Coordinates of C-alpha atoms and ligand atoms in Angstrom, one line a residue:
M1 CA 0.0 0.1 0.0
R2 CA 2.9 2.2 0.5
N3 CA 5.1 4.1 -1.8
S4 CA 2.6 4.4 -4.7
D5 CA 3.7 8.0 -5.3
D6 CA 7.2 8.8 -6.8
I7 CA 7.5 12.0 -4.7
W8 CA 7.4 9.8 -1.4
T9 CA 10.2 7.8 -2.9
K10 CA 12.2 11.2 -3.2
V11 CA 11.6 11.9 0.5
E12 CA 12.6 8.6 1.7
A13 CA 15.8 8.8 -0.4
H14 CA 17.2 11.5 2.1
E15 CA 15.4 10.6 5.2
A16 CA 18.5 9.6 7.2
D17 CA 20.0 13.2 7.0
Y18 CA 16.7 14.8 8.1
I19 CA 16.2 12.5 11.1
R20 CA 19.7 13.3 12.0
L21 CA 18.9 17.0 11.7
A22 CA 15.7 16.6 13.9
D23 CA 17.7 14.9 16.6
Q24 CA 20.5 17.4 16.5
V25 CA 18.2 20.4 16.9
F26 CA 16.4 18.4 19.7
D27 CA 19.8 18.0 21.4
T28 CA 20.4 22.0 21.2
P29 CA 17.1 23.3 22.5
E30 CA 17.1 27.3 22.0
V31 CA 14.1 29.6 22.8
A32 CA 12.8 32.4 20.8
Y33 CA 15.4 34.5 18.8
T34 CA 18.3 32.6 20.3
E35 CA 18.2 29.6 17.8
T36 CA 21.9 30.1 16.6
K37 CA 22.8 26.4 16.8
S38 CA 19.6 25.2 15.4
C39 CA 19.8 27.7 12.5
A40 CA 23.3 26.8 11.8
A41 CA 22.4 23.2 11.6
H42 CA 19.7 24.0 9.1
L43 CA 22.2 26.2 7.1
A44 CA 24.6 23.5 7.1
R45 CA 22.0 21.2 5.3
L46 CA 21.1 23.9 2.8
L47 CA 24.6 24.2 2.0
A48 CA 25.0 20.5 1.7
E49 CA 21.9 20.3 -0.6
G50 CA 23.2 23.1 -2.8
A51 CA 20.7 25.7 -2.1
R52 CA 21.0 29.3 -3.0
I53 CA 20.8 31.0 0.5
A54 CA 19.6 34.2 2.0
E55 CA 20.3 34.7 5.8
N56 CA 19.3 37.2 8.3
L57 CA 15.9 37.6 7.0
A58 CA 13.8 40.7 8.2
G59 CA 17.1 41.6 10.2
I60 CA 16.5 38.5 12.3
P61 CA 20.0 36.5 12.7
T62 CA 18.0 33.1 13.1
A63 CA 15.8 33.5 10.1
L64 CA 17.0 32.0 6.7
M65 CA 16.0 30.5 3.5
G66 CA 17.4 28.4 0.8
E67 CA 16.0 28.0 -2.8
W68 CA 16.3 25.6 -5.7
G69 CA 14.9 25.7 -9.3
Q70 CA 14.4 28.1 -12.2
G71 CA 11.6 30.1 -13.3
G72 CA 7.9 29.0 -12.8
P73 CA 6.1 29.4 -9.6
M74 CA 7.7 29.7 -6.3
I75 CA 6.5 27.5 -3.6
A76 CA 7.6 28.0 0.1
I77 CA 7.7 25.3 2.7
L78 CA 7.8 26.8 6.2
G79 CA 10.0 25.2 8.9
E80 CA 10.5 26.1 12.6
Y81 CA 13.1 25.2 15.3
D82 CA 12.6 27.1 18.4
A83 CA 12.0 25.2 21.8
L84 CA 10.4 26.3 24.8
P85 CA 11.7 27.5 28.4
A86 CA 11.5 24.9 31.2
L87 CA 10.5 21.9 28.9
G88 CA 13.9 20.2 28.8
Q89 CA 13.3 16.3 29.4
E90 CA 15.3 13.2 28.7
P91 CA 13.9 11.7 25.6
G92 CA 12.6 8.2 25.4
V93 CA 11.4 7.7 28.8
A94 CA 8.0 8.0 29.9
V95 CA 8.9 9.5 33.4
Q96 CA 9.4 13.3 34.0
R97 CA 13.3 13.7 34.0
P98 CA 14.0 17.4 33.5
L99 CA 17.0 18.1 31.4
G100 CA 18.7 21.5 30.8
A101 CA 16.8 24.9 30.6
A102 CA 14.8 24.4 27.6
G103 CA 13.2 21.7 25.5
H104 CA 11.3 20.8 22.3
G105 CA 7.8 20.6 24.0
C106 CA 6.1 21.6 20.7
G107 CA 8.1 19.3 18.3
H108 CA 9.5 22.1 16.4
N109 CA 12.7 20.0 15.9
L110 CA 10.7 17.8 13.8
L111 CA 8.7 20.6 12.1
G112 CA 11.5 22.3 10.6
S113 CA 13.5 19.1 9.5
A114 CA 10.4 17.7 7.7
A115 CA 9.8 21.0 5.9
L116 CA 13.5 21.1 4.6
L117 CA 13.2 17.5 3.6
A118 CA 10.0 18.3 1.6
A119 CA 11.6 21.2 -0.1
V120 CA 14.5 18.9 -1.1
A121 CA 12.4 16.2 -2.4
L122 CA 10.5 18.8 -4.5
R123 CA 14.0 20.1 -5.8
D124 CA 14.8 16.6 -7.0
W125 CA 11.2 16.3 -8.5
L126 CA 11.7 19.6 -10.5
A127 CA 15.0 18.6 -11.7
E128 CA 14.0 15.2 -12.8
T129 CA 10.9 16.4 -14.7
G130 CA 12.5 19.5 -15.9
T131 CA 9.6 21.5 -14.7
P132 CA 9.9 25.2 -14.3
G133 CA 9.4 26.3 -10.8
R134 CA 11.2 27.3 -7.7
V135 CA 11.0 25.9 -4.2
R136 CA 12.1 27.7 -1.2
Y137 CA 12.8 26.5 2.4
Y138 CA 12.1 29.2 5.1
G139 CA 13.8 28.7 8.4
C140 CA 11.5 30.8 10.8
P141 CA 12.6 31.2 14.4
A142 CA 10.5 32.1 17.3
E143 CA 7.1 30.8 16.7
E144 CA 6.5 30.5 20.4
G145 CA 5.5 33.9 21.5
G146 CA 8.0 35.7 19.1
A147 CA 5.8 36.2 16.1
A148 CA 8.8 36.1 13.8
K149 CA 6.9 35.3 10.7
A150 CA 4.8 38.4 11.2
F151 CA 8.2 40.4 11.2
M152 CA 9.2 38.4 8.1
V153 CA 5.8 39.2 6.4
R154 CA 6.4 42.9 7.4
A155 CA 9.7 43.0 5.8
G156 CA 8.3 41.5 2.6
V157 CA 10.2 38.2 2.5
F158 CA 7.3 36.3 1.1
A159 CA 6.7 39.0 -1.6
D160 CA 7.5 36.7 -4.5
V161 CA 6.2 33.4 -3.2
D162 CA 2.9 31.8 -4.9
A163 CA 1.9 29.6 -2.1
A164 CA 3.2 28.3 1.4
I165 CA 2.8 24.8 2.8
T166 CA 3.6 23.6 6.4
W167 CA 2.7 21.2 9.0
H168 CA 2.7 20.9 12.8
P169 CA 3.5 17.8 14.8
G170 CA 0.3 16.4 16.5
D171 CA -1.3 13.4 18.1
Y172 CA -3.5 12.7 15.0
T173 CA -3.1 13.1 11.2
G174 CA -5.4 15.4 9.2
L175 CA -5.7 18.8 7.4
M176 CA -5.2 21.7 10.0
A177 CA -8.5 23.7 10.3
P178 CA -7.7 27.1 9.1
V179 CA -8.6 28.6 12.5
A180 CA -6.0 30.5 14.7
L181 CA -6.7 33.4 16.9
A182 CA -5.3 36.9 16.4
N183 CA -3.3 37.9 19.4
M184 CA -1.1 40.8 20.9
R185 CA 1.3 41.0 23.9
I186 CA 1.3 44.3 25.5
D187 CA 3.5 45.3 28.5
F188 CA 1.8 47.8 30.7
T189 CA 4.2 49.7 33.0
F190 CA 2.9 51.9 35.6
H191 CA 5.2 54.6 37.0
G192 CA 4.3 56.1 40.4
R193 CA 6.2 57.3 43.4
A194 CA 8.0 55.4 46.1
A195 CA 7.2 56.3 49.7
H196 CA 7.5 54.7 53.1
A197 CA 4.2 52.6 53.4
A198 CA 3.6 53.4 57.2
S199 CA 4.9 56.7 57.7
S200 CA 4.1 58.6 54.7
P201 CA 1.6 56.6 52.7
E202 CA -0.1 59.8 51.4
L203 CA 3.0 60.8 49.4
G204 CA 3.1 57.3 47.6
R205 CA 1.6 56.5 44.4
S206 CA 1.7 52.8 43.7
G207 CA 2.4 51.1 40.2
L208 CA 1.5 47.8 41.8
D209 CA -2.0 49.0 42.8
A210 CA -2.4 50.3 39.2
V211 CA -1.5 46.7 37.9
E212 CA -4.1 45.2 40.3
L213 CA -6.6 47.5 39.4
M214 CA -6.0 47.2 35.7
N215 CA -6.4 43.3 36.2
V216 CA -9.8 43.9 38.0
G217 CA -11.0 46.0 35.1
V218 CA -9.9 43.3 32.6
N219 CA -11.6 40.7 34.5
Y220 CA -14.9 42.6 34.6
M221 CA -14.6 43.1 30.8
R222 CA -14.4 39.5 30.4
E223 CA -18.2 39.1 30.8
H224 CA -18.6 41.4 27.8
M225 CA -16.2 40.0 25.4
P226 CA -16.9 37.7 22.5
D227 CA -17.0 34.1 23.7
D228 CA -13.8 33.2 21.8
A229 CA -11.8 36.1 22.9
R230 CA -9.1 35.6 25.5
V231 CA -7.0 37.8 27.9
H232 CA -4.2 36.3 29.9
Y233 CA -1.7 38.3 32.2
A234 CA 1.6 37.7 33.7
Y235 CA 3.5 39.9 36.4
L236 CA 6.8 40.7 34.8
D237 CA 7.6 43.2 37.8
A238 CA 5.5 43.4 40.8
G239 CA 7.5 46.4 42.1
G240 CA 9.6 44.8 44.8
E241 CA 9.7 42.5 47.7
A242 CA 9.4 45.0 50.6
P243 CA 5.7 45.4 51.6
N244 CA 6.5 48.5 53.7
V245 CA 7.5 50.3 50.6
V246 CA 5.0 52.0 48.3
Q247 CA 5.9 50.3 45.0
P248 CA 6.7 53.0 42.5
R249 CA 6.7 50.9 39.3
A250 CA 5.2 47.7 38.2
T251 CA 4.5 45.9 34.8
V252 CA 2.0 43.4 33.7
R253 CA 2.0 41.8 30.4
Q254 CA -1.5 41.3 28.8
L255 CA -1.9 38.8 26.1
I256 CA -5.0 39.6 24.2
R257 CA -6.6 37.0 21.7
A258 CA -9.6 37.6 19.4
R259 CA -11.2 35.5 16.5
D260 CA -10.1 37.9 13.8
N261 CA -7.9 40.8 13.2
K262 CA -10.8 43.4 13.6
G263 CA -12.0 41.8 16.8
L264 CA -8.3 41.9 18.1
R265 CA -8.0 45.7 17.2
D266 CA -11.2 46.5 19.0
L267 CA -10.2 44.4 22.3
V268 CA -6.9 45.9 22.3
A269 CA -8.4 49.4 22.3
R270 CA -10.5 48.3 25.4
V271 CA -7.6 46.9 27.3
R272 CA -5.6 50.2 26.6
K273 CA -8.6 52.2 28.1
I274 CA -8.6 49.9 31.2
G275 CA -4.9 50.7 31.4
D276 CA -5.5 54.4 31.3
G277 CA -8.2 54.1 33.8
A278 CA -6.1 52.3 36.3
A279 CA -3.4 55.0 35.9
L280 CA -6.1 57.8 36.2
M281 CA -7.3 56.0 39.4
T282 CA -3.9 55.5 41.1
E283 CA -2.4 58.9 39.8
T284 CA 0.5 56.9 38.1
R285 CA 1.7 57.2 34.5
V286 CA 1.3 54.3 32.2
E287 CA 3.6 53.3 29.5
T288 CA 2.9 50.5 27.2
K289 CA 5.0 48.5 24.6
V290 CA 3.8 45.9 22.3
V291 CA 6.1 42.9 22.4
S292 CA 4.5 40.7 19.7
A293 CA 1.4 40.2 17.6
V294 CA -0.1 37.8 15.1
S295 CA -3.2 37.6 12.9
S296 CA -5.8 35.3 12.6
M297 CA -5.7 32.7 10.0
L298 CA -7.0 33.3 6.6
S299 CA -8.1 30.2 4.8
S300 CA -7.3 28.8 1.4
P301 CA -10.1 26.4 0.4
V302 CA -8.3 25.7 -2.8
L303 CA -5.1 24.4 -1.2
E304 CA -6.9 22.9 1.6
R305 CA -8.8 20.4 -1.0
V306 CA -5.4 19.6 -2.5
M307 CA -3.8 18.8 0.9
E308 CA -6.8 17.0 2.3
A309 CA -6.8 14.8 -0.9
Q310 CA -3.0 13.9 -0.4
I311 CA -3.7 13.2 3.3
V312 CA -6.4 10.7 2.4
T313 CA -4.2 9.1 -0.3
I314 CA -1.3 8.5 2.0
G315 CA -3.3 7.9 5.2
A316 CA -1.7 7.9 8.6
P317 CA 1.7 7.1 9.5
V318 CA 2.3 3.4 9.9
F319 CA 3.6 2.6 13.6
D320 CA 4.7 -0.7 14.9
D321 CA 4.4 -2.6 18.2
A322 CA 7.4 -0.8 19.9
D323 CA 6.0 2.5 18.9
R324 CA 2.6 1.6 20.5
A325 CA 4.3 0.1 23.7
F326 CA 6.1 3.5 24.4
A327 CA 3.0 5.5 23.6
R328 CA 1.1 3.3 26.0
D329 CA 3.5 4.2 28.7
I330 CA 3.3 8.0 28.0
R331 CA -0.4 7.6 28.0
K332 CA -0.2 6.3 31.7
T333 CA 1.2 9.7 32.8
L334 CA -1.8 11.6 31.0
T335 CA -5.1 12.5 32.7
N336 CA -8.3 10.9 31.2
A337 CA -9.4 14.5 30.6
H338 CA -6.4 14.9 28.2
I339 CA -7.3 11.6 26.3
E340 CA -11.0 12.3 26.1
D341 CA -10.4 15.8 25.0
T342 CA -8.4 14.4 22.0
F343 CA -11.1 11.9 21.0
Y344 CA -13.6 14.7 21.2
R345 CA -11.6 17.0 19.0
V346 CA -11.2 14.3 16.1
G347 CA -15.0 13.4 16.5
R348 CA -14.5 9.8 17.7
E349 CA -15.6 7.6 20.5
V350 CA -12.9 7.5 23.2
D351 CA -10.8 4.2 22.8
A352 CA -8.6 3.9 25.4
S353 CA -6.7 1.0 23.8
L354 CA -5.6 3.1 21.0
P355 CA -2.3 4.7 21.8
L356 CA -1.4 6.3 18.5
A357 CA -3.5 7.5 15.9
D358 CA -3.7 5.0 13.0
F359 CA -6.4 7.0 11.2
V360 CA -6.9 10.3 9.4
V361 CA -9.2 12.8 10.6
P362 CA -11.4 14.5 8.0
L363 CA -11.6 18.2 8.3
A364 CA -15.2 17.8 8.5
D365 CA -15.1 15.6 11.6
Q366 CA -12.7 18.0 13.6
R367 CA -13.9 20.0 16.4
P368 CA -11.2 22.8 16.9
A369 CA -12.5 23.5 20.5
G370 CA -10.3 26.0 21.9
A371 CA -8.0 27.5 19.2
G372 CA -4.5 28.8 19.8
S373 CA -2.6 31.2 17.8
T374 CA 0.3 31.0 15.3
D375 CA 2.5 33.4 13.5
V376 CA 1.8 31.1 10.3
A377 CA -1.4 33.1 10.2
D378 CA 0.4 36.2 9.1
V379 CA 2.0 34.3 6.1
S380 CA -1.6 33.2 5.2
W381 CA -2.4 36.9 4.7
A382 CA 0.7 37.3 2.4
V383 CA 0.2 34.1 0.1
P384 CA -2.4 31.2 0.2
T385 CA -1.2 29.0 3.0
V386 CA -2.1 25.3 4.1
Q387 CA -1.0 23.2 7.0
A388 CA -1.4 19.7 8.1
W389 CA -1.3 17.9 11.4
V390 CA 0.8 14.8 11.5
A391 CA 0.8 12.3 14.3
T392 CA 4.2 12.1 16.1
C393 CA 3.1 11.3 19.5
A394 CA 0.7 9.5 21.8
L395 CA -3.1 10.2 21.5
G396 CA -3.9 12.7 24.1
T397 CA -0.3 14.1 24.7
P398 CA -0.8 17.8 25.4
F399 CA 1.4 20.4 23.7
H400 CA 3.9 22.3 25.7
S401 CA 4.5 19.4 28.1
W402 CA 7.2 17.2 29.1
Q403 CA 5.4 14.3 27.6
L404 CA 5.8 15.9 24.3
T405 CA 9.5 16.5 24.8
A406 CA 9.9 13.0 25.9
Q407 CA 8.5 11.8 22.6
G408 CA 10.7 14.2 20.4
K409 CA 13.2 11.8 19.2
S410 CA 11.2 8.6 19.1
P411 CA 10.9 6.4 16.2
A412 CA 7.2 7.3 16.2
A413 CA 8.3 10.9 15.8
H414 CA 10.7 10.2 13.0
K415 CA 8.0 8.3 11.3
G416 CA 5.4 11.0 11.6
M417 CA 8.1 13.5 10.5
I418 CA 8.9 11.7 7.2
H419 CA 5.3 11.2 6.6
A420 CA 4.5 15.0 6.9
A421 CA 7.5 15.7 4.5
K422 CA 5.6 13.3 2.0
I423 CA 2.3 15.0 2.4
M424 CA 4.0 18.6 2.0
A425 CA 6.0 17.5 -1.1
A426 CA 3.1 15.8 -2.7
V427 CA 1.1 19.1 -2.4
G428 CA 3.9 21.2 -3.7
R429 CA 4.3 18.8 -6.6
D430 CA 0.5 19.0 -7.3
L431 CA 0.8 22.8 -7.4
F432 CA 3.8 22.7 -9.8
A433 CA 2.1 20.2 -12.0
G434 CA -1.2 21.8 -12.4
P435 CA -0.7 25.6 -12.4
D436 CA -4.4 26.1 -12.6
I437 CA -4.8 25.0 -8.9
L438 CA -2.2 27.6 -8.1
A439 CA -4.1 30.4 -10.1
Q440 CA -7.3 29.4 -8.4
A441 CA -5.8 29.6 -4.9
K442 CA -4.3 33.0 -5.8
A443 CA -7.5 34.4 -7.3
E444 CA -9.5 33.2 -4.1
H445 CA -6.8 34.7 -1.8
A446 CA -7.0 38.1 -3.7
A447 CA -10.6 38.3 -3.4
K448 CA -10.5 37.7 0.4
L449 CA -8.0 40.6 0.6
T450 CA -10.2 42.8 -1.3
R451 CA -12.8 42.1 1.2
E452 CA -10.6 42.7 4.3
P453 CA -7.2 44.2 3.5
Y454 CA -4.3 42.9 5.6
I455 CA -3.1 45.3 8.2
C456 CA -0.1 44.1 9.9
P457 CA -0.7 43.8 13.6
L458 CA 2.9 45.0 14.3
D459 CA 3.1 48.9 14.2
P460 CA 6.6 50.0 12.3
E461 CA 8.2 50.8 15.5
V462 CA 7.9 47.2 17.1
M463 CA 11.1 45.4 16.5
P464 CA 11.9 41.7 17.1
P465 CA 13.3 41.3 20.6
I466 CA 16.8 40.4 19.5
S467 CA 19.4 40.5 22.3
G468 CA 23.1 41.3 21.7
Ligands
ZN1 ZN1 4.4 24.6 17.8

């Protein structure tokens, strides 16, 4: 049943190099905008594969691209390689064993490697068939909270691309529903006046009070937000540790999410008013700084049909008994709620005996309860974009967990990643082989943008937080 498509063979021809790359990136986990080793590993592969390379995209040292082919359409495959803080974990064991400061708790070591592999397979197909066309791999840093792709879109690095293809590791296989919330992170810093909290409290104006009042205001707003909007917060600076000082300065980060870009702009304006109100109440001054922002996802029904057809053709990754045994061990560390939630999302009865998804989930059956956000969404406004989920871990594994990191170098993860490369390469091949599809996708995209033009959620003065 396998390997009835020549493009899959082209993926398999290179798979050893890319499993090695994924494992190498796993072993050097680096958080947003610090991915120097991971980016260097991807650069080394691009050089080995003879790509034309551009580095330092959008002024970000860990963003790069490699390109092959001549003339024709330009298809982009998007990769990522950033890790998450505090999610270091020994791989291959089903017990929590923290390891290092960061870890691949979202599987981006697999994400980037499969994307680069798909691009290489397409390079081979273009060369072998003599088809005019170019394929480009984008190494995109800082997906986790860094919105790097939004900065890259703002800098125009996708301007000559016709379509973009990507994937994300998951606990099942299927087309990814084109749903992602727009979001913005804003730091609100309140400046007041220090004073002795007992002997002269009347002279003090508390930044900490302002932060607390701001949160009260946001909490009252929640009842009057759209159901799918979200506001989360974290204290970045609570002012200090001494309760007998009126804290002169405090900072809270508000993470605001909304269904679409306009909804985000509306909600951000309301949160800003609450910040102003808290400053007024406490006689402090509020200073705001946008840290990052991403858009909601723009769907591409034409590309989604192409990808869903390819996913149905290839089916789910084929796992073996050893894969299932490890997945079963991981499953023992998860709650029933996690497992039940996964089955709910894929529209199936709970089957506790099934540790790895051996099925494909049609888009029509998916229930994307509780959408997150991704900076892939900004690319979707620049060019028609499509994404797949591919099973790389036990059913029910939550993202951003030690269990996800623990499975990041497993044979099942490698199988899922190779499978993802086959799906992406097959979709790319279909776009090169039938330029009508691409023309339809672009026309559909242009029509959507006419109805709602793209407004970059990042103001021009907001820059990527690159240190050093
Ligand atoms: Zn991720």
